[in-house]
Short mmCIF file of C-alpha atoms and ligand atoms in Angstrom, two decimals:
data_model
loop_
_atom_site.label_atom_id
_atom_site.label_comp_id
_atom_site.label_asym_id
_atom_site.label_seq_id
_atom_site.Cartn_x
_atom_site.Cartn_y
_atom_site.Cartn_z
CA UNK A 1 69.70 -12.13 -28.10
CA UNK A 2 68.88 -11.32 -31.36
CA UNK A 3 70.83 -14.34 -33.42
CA UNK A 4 68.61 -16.77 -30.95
CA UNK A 5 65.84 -18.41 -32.57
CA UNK A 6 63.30 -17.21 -29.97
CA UNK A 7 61.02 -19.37 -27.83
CA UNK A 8 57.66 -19.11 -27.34
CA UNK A 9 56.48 -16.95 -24.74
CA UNK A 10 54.07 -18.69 -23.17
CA UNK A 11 56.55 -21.32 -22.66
CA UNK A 12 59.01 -19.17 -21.52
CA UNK A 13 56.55 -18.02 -19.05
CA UNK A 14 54.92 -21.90 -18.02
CA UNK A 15 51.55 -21.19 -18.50
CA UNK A 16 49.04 -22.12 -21.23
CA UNK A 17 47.57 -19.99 -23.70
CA UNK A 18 43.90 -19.85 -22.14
CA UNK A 19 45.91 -18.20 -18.90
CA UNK A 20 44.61 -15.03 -17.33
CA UNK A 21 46.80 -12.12 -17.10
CA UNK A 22 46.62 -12.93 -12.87
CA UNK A 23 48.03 -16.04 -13.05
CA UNK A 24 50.69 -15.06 -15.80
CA UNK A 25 51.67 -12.58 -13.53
CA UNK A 26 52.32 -14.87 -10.45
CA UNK A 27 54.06 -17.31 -12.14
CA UNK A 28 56.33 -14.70 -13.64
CA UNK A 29 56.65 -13.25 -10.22
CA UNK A 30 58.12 -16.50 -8.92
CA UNK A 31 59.66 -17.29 -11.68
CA UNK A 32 61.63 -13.68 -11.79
CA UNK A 33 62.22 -14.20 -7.97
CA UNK A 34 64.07 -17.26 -8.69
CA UNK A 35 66.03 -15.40 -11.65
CA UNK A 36 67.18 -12.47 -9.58
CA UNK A 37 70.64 -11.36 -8.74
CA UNK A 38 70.88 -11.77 -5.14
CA UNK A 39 70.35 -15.66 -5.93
CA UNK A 40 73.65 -16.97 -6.28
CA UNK A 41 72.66 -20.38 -7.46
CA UNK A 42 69.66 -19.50 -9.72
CA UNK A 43 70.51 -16.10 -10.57
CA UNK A 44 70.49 -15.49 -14.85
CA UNK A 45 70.72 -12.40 -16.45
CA UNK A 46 69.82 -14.12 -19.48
CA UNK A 47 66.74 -16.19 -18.62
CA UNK A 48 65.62 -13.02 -16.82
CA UNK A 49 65.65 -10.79 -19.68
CA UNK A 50 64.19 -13.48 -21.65
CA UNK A 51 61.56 -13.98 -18.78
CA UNK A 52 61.03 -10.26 -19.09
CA UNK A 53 60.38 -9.88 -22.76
CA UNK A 54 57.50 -12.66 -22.57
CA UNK A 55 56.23 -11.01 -19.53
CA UNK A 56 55.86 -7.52 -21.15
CA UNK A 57 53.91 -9.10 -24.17
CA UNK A 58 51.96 -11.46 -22.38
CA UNK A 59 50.58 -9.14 -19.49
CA UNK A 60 49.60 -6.46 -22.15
CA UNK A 61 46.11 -7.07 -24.09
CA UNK A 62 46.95 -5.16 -26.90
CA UNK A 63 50.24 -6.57 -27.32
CA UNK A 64 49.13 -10.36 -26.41
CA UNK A 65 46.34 -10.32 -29.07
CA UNK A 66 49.05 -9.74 -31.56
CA UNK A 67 51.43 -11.85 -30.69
CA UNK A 68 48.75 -14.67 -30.61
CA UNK A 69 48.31 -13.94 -33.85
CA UNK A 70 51.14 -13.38 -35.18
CA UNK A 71 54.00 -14.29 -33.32
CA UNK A 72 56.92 -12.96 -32.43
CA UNK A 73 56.95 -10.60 -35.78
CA UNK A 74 53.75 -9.15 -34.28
CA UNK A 75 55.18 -7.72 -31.80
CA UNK A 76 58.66 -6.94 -33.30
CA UNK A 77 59.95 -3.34 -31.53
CA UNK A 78 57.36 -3.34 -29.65
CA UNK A 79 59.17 -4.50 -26.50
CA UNK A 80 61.69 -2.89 -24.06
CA UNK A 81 65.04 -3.57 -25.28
CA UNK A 82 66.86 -5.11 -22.30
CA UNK A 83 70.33 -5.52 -23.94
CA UNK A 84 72.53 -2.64 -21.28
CA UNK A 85 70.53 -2.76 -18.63
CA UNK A 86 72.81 -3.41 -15.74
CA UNK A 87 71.25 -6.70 -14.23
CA UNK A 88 74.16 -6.89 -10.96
CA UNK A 89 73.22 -3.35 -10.03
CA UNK A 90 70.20 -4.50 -8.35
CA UNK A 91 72.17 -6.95 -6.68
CA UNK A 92 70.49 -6.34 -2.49
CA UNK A 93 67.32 -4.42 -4.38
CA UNK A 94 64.08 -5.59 -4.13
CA UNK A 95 61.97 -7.40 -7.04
CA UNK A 96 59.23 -4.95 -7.87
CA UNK A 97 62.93 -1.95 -7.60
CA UNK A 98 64.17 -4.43 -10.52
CA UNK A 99 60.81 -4.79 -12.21
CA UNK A 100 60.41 -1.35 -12.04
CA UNK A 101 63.94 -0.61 -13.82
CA UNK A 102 62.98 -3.09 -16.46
CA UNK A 103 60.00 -2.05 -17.49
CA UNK A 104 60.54 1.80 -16.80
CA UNK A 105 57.61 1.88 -13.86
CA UNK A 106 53.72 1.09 -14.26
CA UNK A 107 54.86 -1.88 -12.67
CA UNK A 108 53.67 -1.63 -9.06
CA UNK A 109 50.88 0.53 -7.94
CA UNK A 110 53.09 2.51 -5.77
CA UNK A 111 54.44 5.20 -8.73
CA UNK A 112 51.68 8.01 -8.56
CA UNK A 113 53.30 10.58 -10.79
CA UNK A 114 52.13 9.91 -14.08
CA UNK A 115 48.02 9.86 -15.15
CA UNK A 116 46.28 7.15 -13.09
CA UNK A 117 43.39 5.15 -15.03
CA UNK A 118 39.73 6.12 -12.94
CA UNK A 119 38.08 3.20 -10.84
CA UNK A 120 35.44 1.56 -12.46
CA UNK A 121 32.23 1.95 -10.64
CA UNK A 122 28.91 -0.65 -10.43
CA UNK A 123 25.43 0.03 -10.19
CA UNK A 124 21.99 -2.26 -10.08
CA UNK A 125 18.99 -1.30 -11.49
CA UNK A 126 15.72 -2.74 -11.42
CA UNK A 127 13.36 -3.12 -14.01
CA UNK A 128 10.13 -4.75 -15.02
CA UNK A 129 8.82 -8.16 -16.36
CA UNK A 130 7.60 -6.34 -19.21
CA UNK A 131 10.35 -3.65 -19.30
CA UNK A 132 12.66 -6.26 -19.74
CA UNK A 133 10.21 -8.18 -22.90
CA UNK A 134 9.90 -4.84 -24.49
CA UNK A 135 13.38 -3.24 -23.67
CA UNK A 136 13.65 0.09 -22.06
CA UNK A 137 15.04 3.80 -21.74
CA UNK A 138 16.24 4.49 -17.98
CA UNK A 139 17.92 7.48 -16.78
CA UNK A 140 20.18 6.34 -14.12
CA UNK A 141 21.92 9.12 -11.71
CA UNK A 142 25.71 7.94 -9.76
CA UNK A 143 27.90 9.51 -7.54
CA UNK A 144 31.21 9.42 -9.71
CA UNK A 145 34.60 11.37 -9.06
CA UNK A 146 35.26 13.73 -11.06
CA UNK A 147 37.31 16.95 -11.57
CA UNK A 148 37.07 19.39 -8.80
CA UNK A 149 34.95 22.25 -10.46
CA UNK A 150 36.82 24.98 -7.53
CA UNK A 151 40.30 24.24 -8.93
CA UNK A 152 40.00 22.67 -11.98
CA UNK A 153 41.31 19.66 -11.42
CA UNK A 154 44.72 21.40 -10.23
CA UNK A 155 44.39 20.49 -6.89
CA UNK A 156 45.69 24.06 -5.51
CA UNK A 157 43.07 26.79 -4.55
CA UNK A 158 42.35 29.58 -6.62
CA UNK A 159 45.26 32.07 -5.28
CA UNK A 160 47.42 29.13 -4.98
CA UNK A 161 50.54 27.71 -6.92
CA UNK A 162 51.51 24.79 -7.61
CA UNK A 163 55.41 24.42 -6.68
CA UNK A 164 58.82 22.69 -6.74
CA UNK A 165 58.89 20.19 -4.19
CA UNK A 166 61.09 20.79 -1.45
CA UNK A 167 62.26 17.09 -0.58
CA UNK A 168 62.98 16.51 -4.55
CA UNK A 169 63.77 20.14 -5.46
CA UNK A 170 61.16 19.34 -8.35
CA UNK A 171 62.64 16.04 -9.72
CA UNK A 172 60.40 13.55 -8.24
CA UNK A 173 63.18 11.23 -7.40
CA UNK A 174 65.70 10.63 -4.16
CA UNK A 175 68.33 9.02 -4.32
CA UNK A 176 70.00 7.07 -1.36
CA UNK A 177 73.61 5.42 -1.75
CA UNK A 178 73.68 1.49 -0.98
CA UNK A 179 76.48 -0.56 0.66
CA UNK A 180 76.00 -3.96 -0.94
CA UNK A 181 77.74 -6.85 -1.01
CA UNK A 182 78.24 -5.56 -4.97
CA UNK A 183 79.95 -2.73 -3.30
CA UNK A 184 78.33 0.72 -3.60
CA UNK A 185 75.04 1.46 -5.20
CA UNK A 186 72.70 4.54 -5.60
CA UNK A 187 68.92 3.44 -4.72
CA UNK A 188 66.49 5.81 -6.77
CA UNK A 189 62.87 5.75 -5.24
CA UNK A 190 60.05 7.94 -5.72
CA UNK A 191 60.02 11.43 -3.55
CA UNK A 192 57.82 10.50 -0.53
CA UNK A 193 56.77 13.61 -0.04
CA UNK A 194 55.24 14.51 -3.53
CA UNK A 195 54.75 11.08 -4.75
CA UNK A 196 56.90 11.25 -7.78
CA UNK A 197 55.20 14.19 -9.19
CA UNK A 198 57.92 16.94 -8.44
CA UNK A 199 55.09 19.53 -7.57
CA UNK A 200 53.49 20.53 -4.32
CA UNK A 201 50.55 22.59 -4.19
CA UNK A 202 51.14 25.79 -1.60
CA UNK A 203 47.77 26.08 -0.49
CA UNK A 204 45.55 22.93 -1.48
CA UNK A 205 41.60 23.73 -2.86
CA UNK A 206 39.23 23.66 -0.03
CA UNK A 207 37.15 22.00 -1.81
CA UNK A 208 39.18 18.91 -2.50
CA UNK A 209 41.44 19.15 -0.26
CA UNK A 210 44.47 18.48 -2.77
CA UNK A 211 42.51 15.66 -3.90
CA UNK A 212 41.99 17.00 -7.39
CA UNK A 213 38.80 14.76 -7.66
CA UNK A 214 35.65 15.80 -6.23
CA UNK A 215 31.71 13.48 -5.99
CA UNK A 216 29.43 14.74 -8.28
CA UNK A 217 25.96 13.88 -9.45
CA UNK A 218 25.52 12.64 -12.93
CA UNK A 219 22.63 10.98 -15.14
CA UNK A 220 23.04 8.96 -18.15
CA UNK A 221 20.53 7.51 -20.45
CA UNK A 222 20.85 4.28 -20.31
CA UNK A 223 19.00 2.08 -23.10
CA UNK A 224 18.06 -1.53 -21.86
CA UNK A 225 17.94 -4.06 -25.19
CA UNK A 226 14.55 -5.90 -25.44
CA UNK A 227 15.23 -9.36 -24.34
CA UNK A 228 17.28 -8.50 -21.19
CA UNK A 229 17.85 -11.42 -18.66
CA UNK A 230 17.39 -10.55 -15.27
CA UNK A 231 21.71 -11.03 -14.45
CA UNK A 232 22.85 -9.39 -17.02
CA UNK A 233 26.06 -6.92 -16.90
CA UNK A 234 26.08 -3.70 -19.45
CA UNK A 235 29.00 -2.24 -19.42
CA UNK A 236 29.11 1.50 -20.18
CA UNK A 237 32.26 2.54 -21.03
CA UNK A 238 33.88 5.87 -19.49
CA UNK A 239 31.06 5.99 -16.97
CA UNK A 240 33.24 5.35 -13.97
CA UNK A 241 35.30 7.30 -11.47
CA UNK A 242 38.17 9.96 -13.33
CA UNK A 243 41.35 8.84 -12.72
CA UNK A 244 44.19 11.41 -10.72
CA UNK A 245 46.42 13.26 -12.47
CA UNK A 246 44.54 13.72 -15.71
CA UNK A 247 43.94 10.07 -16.24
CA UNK A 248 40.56 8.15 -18.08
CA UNK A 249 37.78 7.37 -16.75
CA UNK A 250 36.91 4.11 -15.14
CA UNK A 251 33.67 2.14 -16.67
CA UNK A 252 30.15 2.24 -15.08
CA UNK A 253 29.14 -1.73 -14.97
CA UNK A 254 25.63 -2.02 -14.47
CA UNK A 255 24.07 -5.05 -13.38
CA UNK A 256 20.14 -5.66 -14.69
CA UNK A 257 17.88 -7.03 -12.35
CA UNK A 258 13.98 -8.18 -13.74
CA UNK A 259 11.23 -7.85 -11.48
CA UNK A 260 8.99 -11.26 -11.21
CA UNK A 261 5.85 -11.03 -12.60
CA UNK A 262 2.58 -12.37 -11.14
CA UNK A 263 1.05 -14.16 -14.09
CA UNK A 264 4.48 -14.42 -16.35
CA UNK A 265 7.44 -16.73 -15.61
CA UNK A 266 10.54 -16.38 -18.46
CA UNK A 267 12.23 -19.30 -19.23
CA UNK A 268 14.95 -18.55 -21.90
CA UNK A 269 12.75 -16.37 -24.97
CA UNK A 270 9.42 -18.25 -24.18
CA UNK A 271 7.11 -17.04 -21.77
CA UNK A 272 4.57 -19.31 -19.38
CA UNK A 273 1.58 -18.40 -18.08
CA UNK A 274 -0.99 -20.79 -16.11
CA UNK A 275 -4.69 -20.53 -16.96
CA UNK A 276 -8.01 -21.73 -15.03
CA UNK A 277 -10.97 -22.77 -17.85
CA UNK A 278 -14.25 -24.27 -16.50
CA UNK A 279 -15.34 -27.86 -17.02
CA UNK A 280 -17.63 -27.45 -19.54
CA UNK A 281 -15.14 -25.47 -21.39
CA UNK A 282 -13.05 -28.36 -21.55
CA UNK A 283 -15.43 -30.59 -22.84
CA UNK A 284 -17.61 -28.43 -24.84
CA UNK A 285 -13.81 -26.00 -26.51
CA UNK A 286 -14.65 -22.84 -27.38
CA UNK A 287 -12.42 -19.42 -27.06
CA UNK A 288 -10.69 -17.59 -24.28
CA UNK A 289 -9.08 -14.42 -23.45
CA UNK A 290 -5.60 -14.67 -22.01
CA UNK A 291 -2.57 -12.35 -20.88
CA UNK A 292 -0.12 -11.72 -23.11
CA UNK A 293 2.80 -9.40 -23.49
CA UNK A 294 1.16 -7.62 -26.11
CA UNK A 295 -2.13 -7.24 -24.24
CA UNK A 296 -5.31 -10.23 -23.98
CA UNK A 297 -5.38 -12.07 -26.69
CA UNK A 298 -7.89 -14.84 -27.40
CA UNK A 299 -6.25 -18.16 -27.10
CA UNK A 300 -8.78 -20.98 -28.74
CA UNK A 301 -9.60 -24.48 -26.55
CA UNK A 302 -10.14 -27.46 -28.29
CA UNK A 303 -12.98 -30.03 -27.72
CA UNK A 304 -12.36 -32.40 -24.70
CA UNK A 305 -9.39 -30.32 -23.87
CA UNK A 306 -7.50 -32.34 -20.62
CA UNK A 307 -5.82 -30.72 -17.44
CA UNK A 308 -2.26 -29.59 -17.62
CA UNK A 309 -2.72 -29.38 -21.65
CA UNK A 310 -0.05 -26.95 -22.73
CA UNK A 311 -1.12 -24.46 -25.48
CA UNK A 312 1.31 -22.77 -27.74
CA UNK A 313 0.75 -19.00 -28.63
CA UNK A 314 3.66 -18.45 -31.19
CA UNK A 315 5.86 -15.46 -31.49
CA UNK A 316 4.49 -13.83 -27.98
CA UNK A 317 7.45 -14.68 -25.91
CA UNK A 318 10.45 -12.92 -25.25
CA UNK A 319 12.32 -11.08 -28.24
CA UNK A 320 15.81 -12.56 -29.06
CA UNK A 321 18.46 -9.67 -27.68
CA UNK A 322 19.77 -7.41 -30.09
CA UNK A 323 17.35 -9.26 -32.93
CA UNK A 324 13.66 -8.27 -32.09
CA UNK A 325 12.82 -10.01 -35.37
CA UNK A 326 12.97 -12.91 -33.79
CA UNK A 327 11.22 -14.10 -30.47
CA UNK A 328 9.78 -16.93 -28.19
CA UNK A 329 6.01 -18.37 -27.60
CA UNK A 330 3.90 -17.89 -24.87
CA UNK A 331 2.94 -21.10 -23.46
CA UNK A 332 -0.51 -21.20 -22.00
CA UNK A 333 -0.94 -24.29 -19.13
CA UNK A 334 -4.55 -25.13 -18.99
CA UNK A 335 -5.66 -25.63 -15.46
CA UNK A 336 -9.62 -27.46 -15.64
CA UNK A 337 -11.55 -26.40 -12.62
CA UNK A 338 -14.10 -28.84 -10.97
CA UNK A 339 -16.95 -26.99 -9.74
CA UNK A 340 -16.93 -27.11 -5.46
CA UNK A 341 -20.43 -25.99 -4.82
CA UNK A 342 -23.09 -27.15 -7.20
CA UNK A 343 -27.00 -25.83 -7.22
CA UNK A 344 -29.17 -28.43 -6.97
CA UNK A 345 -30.02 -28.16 -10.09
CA UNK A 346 -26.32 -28.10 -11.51
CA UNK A 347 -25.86 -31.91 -9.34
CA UNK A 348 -28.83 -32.87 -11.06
CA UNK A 349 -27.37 -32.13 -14.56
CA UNK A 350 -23.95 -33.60 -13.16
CA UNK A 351 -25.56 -36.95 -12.09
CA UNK A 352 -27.95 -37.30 -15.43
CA UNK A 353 -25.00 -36.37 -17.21
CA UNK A 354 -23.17 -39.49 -15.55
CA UNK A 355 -26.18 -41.45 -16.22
CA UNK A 356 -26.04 -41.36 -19.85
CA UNK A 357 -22.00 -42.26 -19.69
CA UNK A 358 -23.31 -44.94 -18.13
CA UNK A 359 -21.04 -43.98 -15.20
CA UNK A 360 -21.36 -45.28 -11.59
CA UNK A 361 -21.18 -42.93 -9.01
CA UNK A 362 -20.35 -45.50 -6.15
CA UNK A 363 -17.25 -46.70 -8.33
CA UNK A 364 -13.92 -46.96 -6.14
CA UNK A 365 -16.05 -44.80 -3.54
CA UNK A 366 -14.28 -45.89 -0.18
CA UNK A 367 -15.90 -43.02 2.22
CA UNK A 368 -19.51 -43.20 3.29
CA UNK A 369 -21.14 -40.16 3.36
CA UNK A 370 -18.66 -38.22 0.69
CA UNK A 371 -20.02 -36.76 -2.05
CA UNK A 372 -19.00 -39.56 -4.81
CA UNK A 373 -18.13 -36.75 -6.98
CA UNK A 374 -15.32 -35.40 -5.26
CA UNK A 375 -14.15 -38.34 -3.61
CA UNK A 376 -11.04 -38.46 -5.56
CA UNK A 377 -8.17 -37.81 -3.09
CA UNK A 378 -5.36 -35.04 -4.56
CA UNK A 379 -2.31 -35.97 -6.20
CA UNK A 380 0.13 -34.13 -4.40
CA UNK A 381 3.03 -35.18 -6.45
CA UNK A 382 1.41 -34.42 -9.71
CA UNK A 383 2.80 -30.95 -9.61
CA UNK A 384 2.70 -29.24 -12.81
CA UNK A 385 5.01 -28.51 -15.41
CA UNK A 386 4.40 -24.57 -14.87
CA UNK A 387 4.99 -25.09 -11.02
CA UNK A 388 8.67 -27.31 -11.72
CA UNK A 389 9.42 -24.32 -14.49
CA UNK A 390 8.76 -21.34 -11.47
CA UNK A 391 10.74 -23.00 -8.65
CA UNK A 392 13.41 -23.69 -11.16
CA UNK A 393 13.49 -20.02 -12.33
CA UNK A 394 13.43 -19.66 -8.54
CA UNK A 395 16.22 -21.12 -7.55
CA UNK A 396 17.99 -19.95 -10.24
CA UNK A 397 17.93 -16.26 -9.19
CA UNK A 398 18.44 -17.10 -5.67
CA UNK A 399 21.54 -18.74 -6.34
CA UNK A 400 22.83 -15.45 -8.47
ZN1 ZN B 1 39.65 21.24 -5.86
ZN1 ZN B 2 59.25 15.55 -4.14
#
């Protein structure tokens, strides 16, 4: 078709732009089903090789980016030219048999005989609160196929060799003649009995049984970016499974998972952290010593400092990832504590104390007998900020 102003592909597909290479595929799939020979009424040579072209762009990354890009002239001889292939031959063949023709195999899963990409492989790994602030070297050890170290990678033990296959006398195809409705056709399918590779091994390694692949142990350093989030997928590339037949390997995905800490909760880059002062500190300020990522730091308390005051310690949260230069606070939550047992001598400095505030000690007192002081019943929906900030972390990992 090439005097035909040529339409878009997407649109020759039916799916958007922002489509996943899944759901291109099943509409093409339907779509090609539809277009196929052995349907008399819907049956087009034309709209299939048309269908075909877009499909071959469209399900290919590389090839996609570009034509996004550019266009068709992106990706100008970079497709299968379709124009003689013989579209009634597969008249009474299967779809993924025409697919297969059309885009020269790779299509299904079932052709084994060239390099096979490795699986990729996942892994969790568990770190620390402060692991995770600071960022972190880990060695981490998986179980990955690999070569077999007996044979090579051949497949055949050492006084083995490999040979012809009997079934396919080394071609890696059979062939089977068709009486269609077309009239005769020859079916070529893979050899079942070497899987399209044209070699048998004589005598398979012991070690691999023929497999080619074998477990093995291996460690890689692994270096976790300050800043991690607890959730987070690295992706290390060629760290998977080896794939048969002298393919790549697979990646290693490895999913980070932070520890909770008991006196930090991470929300975003800024850190919280709840603290107790006394009474008198409250009133009185003055200077404490808190927990920080860095170590204690003092934290300063300012006169007639209130319950649930939030402090702000800058720059001692959580470093941005991949830009330690810059990072979160540390927010302190200042918890007062009211003294439960008093000396005598402590009530008697409490009630002169009230005395001079001209406070009355009776005031809204409802229970006879209570001490006045701690009549005050607790507010059990005044939960604080730090406490709505945990469970929400909380229930933000559980739901992951
Ligand atoms: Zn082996
Ligand atoms: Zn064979």
């Amino acid at each position: 078709m090439p005097s035909m102003a040529k339409r878009d592909y997407y649109e020759v597909i039916g799916v958007s732009r922002q489509s996943t290479v899944e759901e291109i595929k099943r509409v093409f799939r339907s779509k090609a089903r539809n277009l196929h020979p052995d349907n008399k009424q819907s049956g087009d040579e034309a709209a299939f090789k048309e269908l075909a072209e877009a499909y071959e762009v469209l399900c290919d990354e590389q090839k996609r980016s570009l034509y996004d890009r550019f266009g068709h002239e992106g990706v100008a001889g970079k497709t299968h030219s379709f124009d003689n292939f013989d579209f009634g031959a597969f008249a009474g063949f299967g779809l993924d048999e025409l697919l297969e023709s059309f885009f020269g195999g790779g299509f299904s899963n079932a052709r084994r005989n060239g390099p096979e990409p490795g699986s990729h492989l996942q892994l969790d790994v568990q770190i620390d609160f402060l692991e995770a602030v600071s960022g972190v070297e880990k060695d981490i050890k998986i179980k990955r196929l690999d070569d077999c170290e007996t044979c090579k990678g051949s497949g055949a033990a050492p006084d083995s060799k490999v040979i012809n296959c009997s079934t396919c006398n080394g071609v890696g195809q059979v062939q089977q003649v068709i009486n269609s409705w077309f009239g005769q056709s020859v079916r070529v399918s893979e050899c079942p009995s070497c899987q399209g590779s044209g070699k048998r091994i004589e005598k398979p390694c012991r070690s691999c049984h023929g497999m080619m692949l074998a477990e093995k142990n291996v460690d890689f350093p692994l270096k976790i970016p300050a800043g991690i989030e607890s959730g987070t997928r690295m992706r290390l590339p060629h760290g998977g499974d080896k794939g048969r037949n002298g393919g790549t390997f697979g990646d290693l995905f490895i999913l980070i998972r932070v520890k909770e800490h008991e006196k930090f909760v991470r929300d975003g880059e800024n850190i919280f952290v709840k603290q107790n002062i006394s009474f008198s500190l409250a009133a009185l300020g003055g200077e404490i010593i808190v927990p920080t990522v860095e170590g204690e730091k003092s934290l300063k308390i300012p006169v007639g400092t209130q319950t649930g005051r939030i402090m702000v310690m800058k720059n001692l949260g959580v470093p941005r990832i991949n830009n330690s230069n810059r990072r979160g606070d540390q927010l302190v939550q200042l918890n007062i504590e009211t003294p439960t047992k008093l000396s005598s001598e402590e009530k008697k400095l409490f009630e002169r104390l009230a005395q001079i505030r001209g406070e009355s000690l009776q005031e809204e007192s409802n229970g006879a007998g209570k001490d006045p002081f701690f009549s005050v019943e607790e507010d059990k929906n005044d939960s604080s900020i730090i406490d709505k900030i945990v469970d929400a972390f909380k229930s933000k990992h559980e739901t992951q």
